[in-house]
XYZ file of C-alpha atoms in Angstrom:
143
model
C 4.130 -10.524 46.641
C 4.680 -11.666 43.333
C 1.350 -11.123 42.148
C 1.643 -7.391 42.823
C 5.156 -6.797 40.533
C 3.204 -8.507 38.059
C 0.584 -6.007 38.081
C 2.317 -3.224 38.549
C 4.314 -4.151 35.151
C 1.060 -4.295 33.260
C 0.096 -1.248 34.356
C 3.399 0.390 33.135
C 3.117 -1.288 30.068
C -0.674 -0.222 29.314
C 0.666 3.251 30.722
C 2.921 3.513 27.478
C 0.401 2.371 24.516
C -1.430 5.297 23.256
C -4.902 4.423 21.523
C -6.411 1.417 20.324
C -4.196 -1.419 18.810
C -5.383 -2.825 15.403
C -4.875 -5.634 12.815
C -4.514 -4.647 9.229
C -3.675 -6.043 5.923
C -1.152 -4.820 3.672
C -1.202 -6.076 0.170
C 2.030 -5.510 -1.711
C 0.776 -5.036 -5.508
C 2.773 -8.108 -7.539
C 3.066 -9.666 -4.225
C 1.732 -13.170 -3.514
C -0.656 -12.206 -0.302
C -1.452 -9.714 2.281
C 1.559 -9.127 4.969
C -0.485 -8.632 8.433
C 0.558 -6.956 11.343
C -0.786 -5.233 14.370
C -0.045 -1.504 15.047
C -1.278 1.661 16.987
C -4.441 3.851 15.713
C -2.343 6.766 16.161
C 0.529 5.543 13.761
C 0.850 7.939 10.674
C 1.047 6.110 7.219
C 4.549 7.040 6.934
C 5.177 4.204 9.687
C 2.740 1.680 8.428
C 4.888 1.419 5.191
C 8.488 1.875 6.222
C 6.970 -1.472 9.290
C 5.137 -2.944 5.716
C 8.581 -2.687 3.639
C 10.537 -4.562 6.891
C 8.374 -7.132 7.445
C 8.139 -7.789 3.754
C 12.226 -7.981 3.461
C 12.513 -10.087 6.572
C 9.943 -12.395 4.981
C 12.050 -12.567 2.031
C 9.077 -12.341 -0.348
C 9.589 -11.279 -3.935
C 9.440 -9.038 -6.010
C 12.738 -6.935 -4.060
C 11.096 -3.446 -2.969
C 14.049 -1.820 -1.092
C 13.644 -0.141 2.252
C 12.979 3.517 1.435
C 9.306 4.092 2.519
C 9.296 7.665 0.152
C 9.340 5.640 -2.795
C 6.009 4.049 -1.576
C 2.181 4.917 -1.227
C -0.794 3.406 0.405
C -4.087 3.324 -0.569
C -7.521 2.548 1.089
C -9.110 0.867 -1.707
C -12.655 1.018 -0.093
C -12.146 4.859 0.881
C -11.286 6.348 -2.531
C -8.721 6.227 -5.547
C -6.090 8.613 -4.089
C -3.429 7.669 -1.943
C -3.160 8.602 1.684
C -1.483 10.993 2.993
C 2.120 10.182 5.023
C 0.840 12.361 8.169
C -2.334 10.784 8.446
C -3.097 8.433 10.974
C -4.021 4.917 10.607
C -7.149 4.741 12.420
C -8.556 7.999 11.026
C -9.406 5.889 7.937
C -11.679 3.500 9.227
C -10.862 0.146 7.687
C -8.042 -2.608 8.207
C -6.984 -3.453 4.265
C -4.973 -1.528 2.777
C -2.829 -1.683 -0.864
C 1.250 -0.564 -1.006
C 1.933 0.681 -4.859
C 5.387 1.927 -5.421
C 5.108 5.835 -6.825
C 5.237 6.369 -10.519
C 8.511 8.001 -11.463
C 8.210 11.537 -13.317
C 10.181 11.693 -16.192
C 10.494 15.644 -18.114
C 9.786 15.547 -21.208
C 12.822 17.750 -22.867
C 10.338 18.853 -25.932
C 7.896 20.999 -23.701
C 9.030 20.628 -20.014
C 6.455 18.611 -19.153
C 6.761 15.498 -16.766
C 5.437 12.533 -17.880
C 4.688 9.404 -15.216
C 6.867 6.905 -16.872
C 5.053 3.715 -14.299
C 2.969 2.859 -17.278
C 4.360 1.682 -20.576
C 2.736 3.218 -23.746
C 2.331 1.434 -26.989
C 3.004 3.744 -30.435
C 0.235 2.027 -32.554
C -1.991 -0.372 -31.853
C -2.902 -1.667 -28.111
C -5.754 -2.912 -26.771
C -8.150 -0.026 -28.066
C -7.408 -0.651 -31.552
C -7.947 -4.623 -31.171
C -11.524 -3.585 -29.140
C -12.342 -1.751 -32.004
C -11.291 -3.765 -34.709
C -13.201 -6.554 -32.722
C -16.307 -4.697 -33.045
C -16.456 -3.943 -36.785
C -16.312 -7.683 -37.408
C -19.176 -8.683 -38.613
C -21.026 -11.690 -37.959
C -22.551 -13.948 -40.660
C -25.375 -16.071 -40.250
C -25.769 -19.048 -42.322
């Protein structure tokens, strides 16, 4: 009689689960290592971002990110350079490794009214390109 109760519980649990469960790795930019957790294939990208942020905070990782999943995008490094759309299902991508990045904040330039991404700092003079060009122009003398 005890076995039938356990079998009924198993059938109830398995009827609630929709789709296959997969183990995914989410690497947060600037963090030490990936977060690993299990999700359903039919889970949306927004749900995965929300779960990743909660697990990140629960583990006490640095840097502190916050809980607003609208401030982050999920990338698939293998599939391409575009961010995944929040309404896509995580299983439709076909991979299990993802990268979580903060969205670059856009600032409206007051001169021409165009929006500029402020996530990347700009250097007005010089920079690595100038250094690289300068180093190519150096002549090596052979004695």
